[in-house]
GROMACS .gro file of C-alpha atoms in nm:
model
  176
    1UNK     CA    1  -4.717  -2.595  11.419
    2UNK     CA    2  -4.678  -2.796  11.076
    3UNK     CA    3  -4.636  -2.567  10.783
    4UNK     CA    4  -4.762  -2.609  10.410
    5UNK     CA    5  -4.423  -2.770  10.335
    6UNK     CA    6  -4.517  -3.088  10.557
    7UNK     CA    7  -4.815  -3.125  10.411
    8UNK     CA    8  -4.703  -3.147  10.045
    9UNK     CA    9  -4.388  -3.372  10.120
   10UNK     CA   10  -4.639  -3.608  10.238
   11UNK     CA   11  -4.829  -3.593   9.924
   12UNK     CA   12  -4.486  -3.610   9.727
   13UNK     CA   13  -4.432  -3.910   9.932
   14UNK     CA   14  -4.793  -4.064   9.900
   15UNK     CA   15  -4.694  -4.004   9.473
   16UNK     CA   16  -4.378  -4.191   9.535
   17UNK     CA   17  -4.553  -4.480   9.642
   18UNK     CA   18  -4.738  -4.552   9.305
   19UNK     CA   19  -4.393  -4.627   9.167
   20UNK     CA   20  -4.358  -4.895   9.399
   21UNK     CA   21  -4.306  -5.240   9.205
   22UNK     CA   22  -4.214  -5.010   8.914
   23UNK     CA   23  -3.916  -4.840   8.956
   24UNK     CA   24  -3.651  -5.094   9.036
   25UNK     CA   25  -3.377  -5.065   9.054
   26UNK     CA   26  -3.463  -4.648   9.076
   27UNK     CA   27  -3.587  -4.556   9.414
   28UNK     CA   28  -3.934  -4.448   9.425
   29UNK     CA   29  -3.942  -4.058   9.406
   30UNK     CA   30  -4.275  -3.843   9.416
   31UNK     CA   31  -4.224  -3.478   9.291
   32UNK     CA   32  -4.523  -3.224   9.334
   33UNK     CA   33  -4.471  -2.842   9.165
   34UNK     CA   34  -4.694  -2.557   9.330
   35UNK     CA   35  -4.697  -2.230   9.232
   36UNK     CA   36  -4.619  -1.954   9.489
   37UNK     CA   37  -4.958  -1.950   9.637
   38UNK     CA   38  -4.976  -2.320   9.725
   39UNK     CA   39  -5.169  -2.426   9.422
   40UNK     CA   40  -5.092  -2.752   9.277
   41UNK     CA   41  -4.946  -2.735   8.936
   42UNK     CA   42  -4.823  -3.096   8.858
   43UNK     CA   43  -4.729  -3.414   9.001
   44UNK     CA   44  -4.515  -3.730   8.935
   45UNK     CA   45  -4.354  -4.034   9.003
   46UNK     CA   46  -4.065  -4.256   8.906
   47UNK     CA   47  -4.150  -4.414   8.627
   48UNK     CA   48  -3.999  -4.759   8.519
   49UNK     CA   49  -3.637  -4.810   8.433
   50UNK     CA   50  -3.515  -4.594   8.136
   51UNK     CA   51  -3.853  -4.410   8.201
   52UNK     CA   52  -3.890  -4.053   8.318
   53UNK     CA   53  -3.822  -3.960   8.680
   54UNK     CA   54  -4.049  -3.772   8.939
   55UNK     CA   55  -3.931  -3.412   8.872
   56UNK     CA   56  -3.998  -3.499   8.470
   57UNK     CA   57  -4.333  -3.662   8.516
   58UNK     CA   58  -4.450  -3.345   8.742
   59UNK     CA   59  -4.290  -3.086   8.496
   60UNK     CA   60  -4.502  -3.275   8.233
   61UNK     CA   61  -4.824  -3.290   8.469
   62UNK     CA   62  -4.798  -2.938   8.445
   63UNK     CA   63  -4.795  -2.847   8.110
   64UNK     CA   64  -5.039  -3.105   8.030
   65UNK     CA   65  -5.307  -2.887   8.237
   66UNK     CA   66  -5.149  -2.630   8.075
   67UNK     CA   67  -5.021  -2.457   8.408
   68UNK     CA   68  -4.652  -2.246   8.353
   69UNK     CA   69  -4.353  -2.357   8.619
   70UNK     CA   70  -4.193  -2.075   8.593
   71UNK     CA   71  -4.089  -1.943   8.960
   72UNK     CA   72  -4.231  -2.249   9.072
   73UNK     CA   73  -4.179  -2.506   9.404
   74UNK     CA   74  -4.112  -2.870   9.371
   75UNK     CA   75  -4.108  -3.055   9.644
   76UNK     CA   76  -3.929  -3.387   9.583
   77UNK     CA   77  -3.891  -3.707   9.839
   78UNK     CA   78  -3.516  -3.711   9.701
   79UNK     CA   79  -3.217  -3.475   9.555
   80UNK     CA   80  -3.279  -3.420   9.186
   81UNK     CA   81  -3.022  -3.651   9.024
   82UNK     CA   82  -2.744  -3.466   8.855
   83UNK     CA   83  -2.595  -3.684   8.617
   84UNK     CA   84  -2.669  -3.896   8.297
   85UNK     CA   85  -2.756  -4.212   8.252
   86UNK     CA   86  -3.059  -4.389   8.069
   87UNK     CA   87  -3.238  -4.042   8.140
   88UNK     CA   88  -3.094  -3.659   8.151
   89UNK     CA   89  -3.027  -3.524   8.488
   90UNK     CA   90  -3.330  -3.391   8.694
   91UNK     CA   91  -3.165  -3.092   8.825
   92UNK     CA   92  -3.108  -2.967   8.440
   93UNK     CA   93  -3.499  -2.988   8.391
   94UNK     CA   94  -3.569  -2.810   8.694
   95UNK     CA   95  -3.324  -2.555   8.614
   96UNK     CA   96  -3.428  -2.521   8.252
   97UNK     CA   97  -3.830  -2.510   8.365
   98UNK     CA   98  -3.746  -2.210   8.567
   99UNK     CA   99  -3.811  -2.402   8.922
  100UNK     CA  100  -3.752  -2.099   9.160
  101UNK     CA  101  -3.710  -2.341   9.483
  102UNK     CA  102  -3.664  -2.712   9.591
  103UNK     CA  103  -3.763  -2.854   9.917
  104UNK     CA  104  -3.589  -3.229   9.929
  105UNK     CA  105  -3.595  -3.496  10.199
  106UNK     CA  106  -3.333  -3.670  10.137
  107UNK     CA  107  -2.973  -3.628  10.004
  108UNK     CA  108  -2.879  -3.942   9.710
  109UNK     CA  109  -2.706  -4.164   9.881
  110UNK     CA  110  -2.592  -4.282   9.538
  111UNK     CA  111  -2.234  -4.182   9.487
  112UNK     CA  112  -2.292  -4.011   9.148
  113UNK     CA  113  -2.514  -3.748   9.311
  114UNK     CA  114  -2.471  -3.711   9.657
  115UNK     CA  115  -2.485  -3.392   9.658
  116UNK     CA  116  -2.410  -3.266   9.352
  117UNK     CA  117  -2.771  -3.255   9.268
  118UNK     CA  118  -2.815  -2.929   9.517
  119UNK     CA  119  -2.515  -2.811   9.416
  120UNK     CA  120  -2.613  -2.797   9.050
  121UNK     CA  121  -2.950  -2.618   9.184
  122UNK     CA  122  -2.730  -2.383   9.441
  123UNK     CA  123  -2.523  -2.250   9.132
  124UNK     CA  124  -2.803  -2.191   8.882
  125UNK     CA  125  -2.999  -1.951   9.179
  126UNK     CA  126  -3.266  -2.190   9.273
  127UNK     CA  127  -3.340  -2.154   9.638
  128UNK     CA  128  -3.287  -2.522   9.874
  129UNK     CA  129  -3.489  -2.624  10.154
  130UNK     CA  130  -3.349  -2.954  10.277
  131UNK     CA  131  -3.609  -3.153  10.483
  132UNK     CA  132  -3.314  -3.435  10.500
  133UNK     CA  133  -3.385  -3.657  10.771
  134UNK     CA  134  -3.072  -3.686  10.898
  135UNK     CA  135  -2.995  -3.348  10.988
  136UNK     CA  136  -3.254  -3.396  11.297
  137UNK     CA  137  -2.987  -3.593  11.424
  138UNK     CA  138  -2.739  -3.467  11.699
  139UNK     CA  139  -2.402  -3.451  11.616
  140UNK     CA  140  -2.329  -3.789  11.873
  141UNK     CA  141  -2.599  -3.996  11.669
  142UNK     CA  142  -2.450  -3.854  11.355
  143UNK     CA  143  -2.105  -3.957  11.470
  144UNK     CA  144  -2.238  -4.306  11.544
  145UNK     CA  145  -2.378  -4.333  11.204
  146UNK     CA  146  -2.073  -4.198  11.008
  147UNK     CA  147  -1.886  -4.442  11.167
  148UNK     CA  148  -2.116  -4.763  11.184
  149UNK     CA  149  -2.122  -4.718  10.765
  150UNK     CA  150  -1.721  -4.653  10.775
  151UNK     CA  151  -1.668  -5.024  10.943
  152UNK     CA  152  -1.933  -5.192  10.795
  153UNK     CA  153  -1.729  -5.401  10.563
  154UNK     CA  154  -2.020  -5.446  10.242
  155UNK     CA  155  -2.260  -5.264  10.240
  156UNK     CA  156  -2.544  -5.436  10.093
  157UNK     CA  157  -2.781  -5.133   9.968
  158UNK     CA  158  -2.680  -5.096   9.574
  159UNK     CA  159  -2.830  -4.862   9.325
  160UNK     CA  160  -2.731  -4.990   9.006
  161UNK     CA  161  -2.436  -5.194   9.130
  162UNK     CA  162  -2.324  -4.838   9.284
  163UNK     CA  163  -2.278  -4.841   9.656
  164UNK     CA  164  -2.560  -4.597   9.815
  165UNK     CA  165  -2.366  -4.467  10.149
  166UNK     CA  166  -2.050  -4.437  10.282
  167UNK     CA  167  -1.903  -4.201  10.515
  168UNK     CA  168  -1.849  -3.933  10.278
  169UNK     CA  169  -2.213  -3.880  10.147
  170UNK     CA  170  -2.345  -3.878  10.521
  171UNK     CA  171  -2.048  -3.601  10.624
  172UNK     CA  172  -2.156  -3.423  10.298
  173UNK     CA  173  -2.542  -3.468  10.406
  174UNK     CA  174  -2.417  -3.303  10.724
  175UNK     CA  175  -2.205  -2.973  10.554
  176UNK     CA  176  -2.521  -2.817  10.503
   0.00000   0.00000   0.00000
């Protein structure tokens, strides 16, 4: 059986791709916030470079219809970034919205989150449902992974010069 939480990852994910050919270098991120029965409260995307992210576009999206977030779900196609850089950290926004629970596909392979995004959201109370991909993996195809990135001599998938993966952030991707 496919639960409610399928469903609106995929529509997070359909929302990510209308930032495609607008967000690089950002990865394309869809964010959708529902209240806790289901309703749809907001949506958003990545916008272009030094432009909001998902989770701020849907926060936004929200109060524009003039719906309150407060105790609310976002369901975001990747961890809420946790540090600064052209934009405030996504993670804060959620936080300071009132966001009562995150469900996330993927970890941030970029090396100033991984990870520290759910950690941010772990700390302030907000609950985590990690839909990460690679956790469907077995431990022996997790192994093979982990170590395929630690002898793979350059890795050529950069997020702002920043390399996106390296046996850390999968073994942290796997803690959980």
């Amino acid at each position: 059986m496919v639960d409610a939480s399928f469903h609106l990852i995929s529509a997070a994910l359909r929302s990510a791709a209308a930032a495609l050919h607008v967000s690089n270098p950002n990865p394309r991120v869809g964010c959708l916030l529902t209240n806790a029965e289901g309703m749809l409260l907001g949506q958003g995307h990545t916008q272009r470079t030094g432009g909001p992210h998902a989770e701020v576009m849907a926060l936004r999206d929200a109060v524009a219809q003039g719906h309150s977030v407060q105790g609310a779900t976002a369901y975001v196609t990747l961890e809420p970034c946790s540090h600064h850089g052209r934009t405030g950290p996504c993670c804060d926004a959620l936080i300071a919205a009132g966001i009562k629970k995150v469900v996330a596909t993927n970890l941030d392979p970029n090396l100033l989150v991984a990870g520290q995004g759910f950690a941010l959201l772990r700390a302030a109370g907000v609950e985590l449902l990690d839909v990460n991909p690679p956790a469907l993996l077995d431990e022996g195809q997790m192994r093979e992974v982990v170590e395929w990135l630690a002898n793979t001599p350059m890795n050529p998938a950069t997020k702002n010069g920043a390399p996106v993966a390296n046996k850390r952030t999968l073994e942290i991707a796997f803690e959980h």
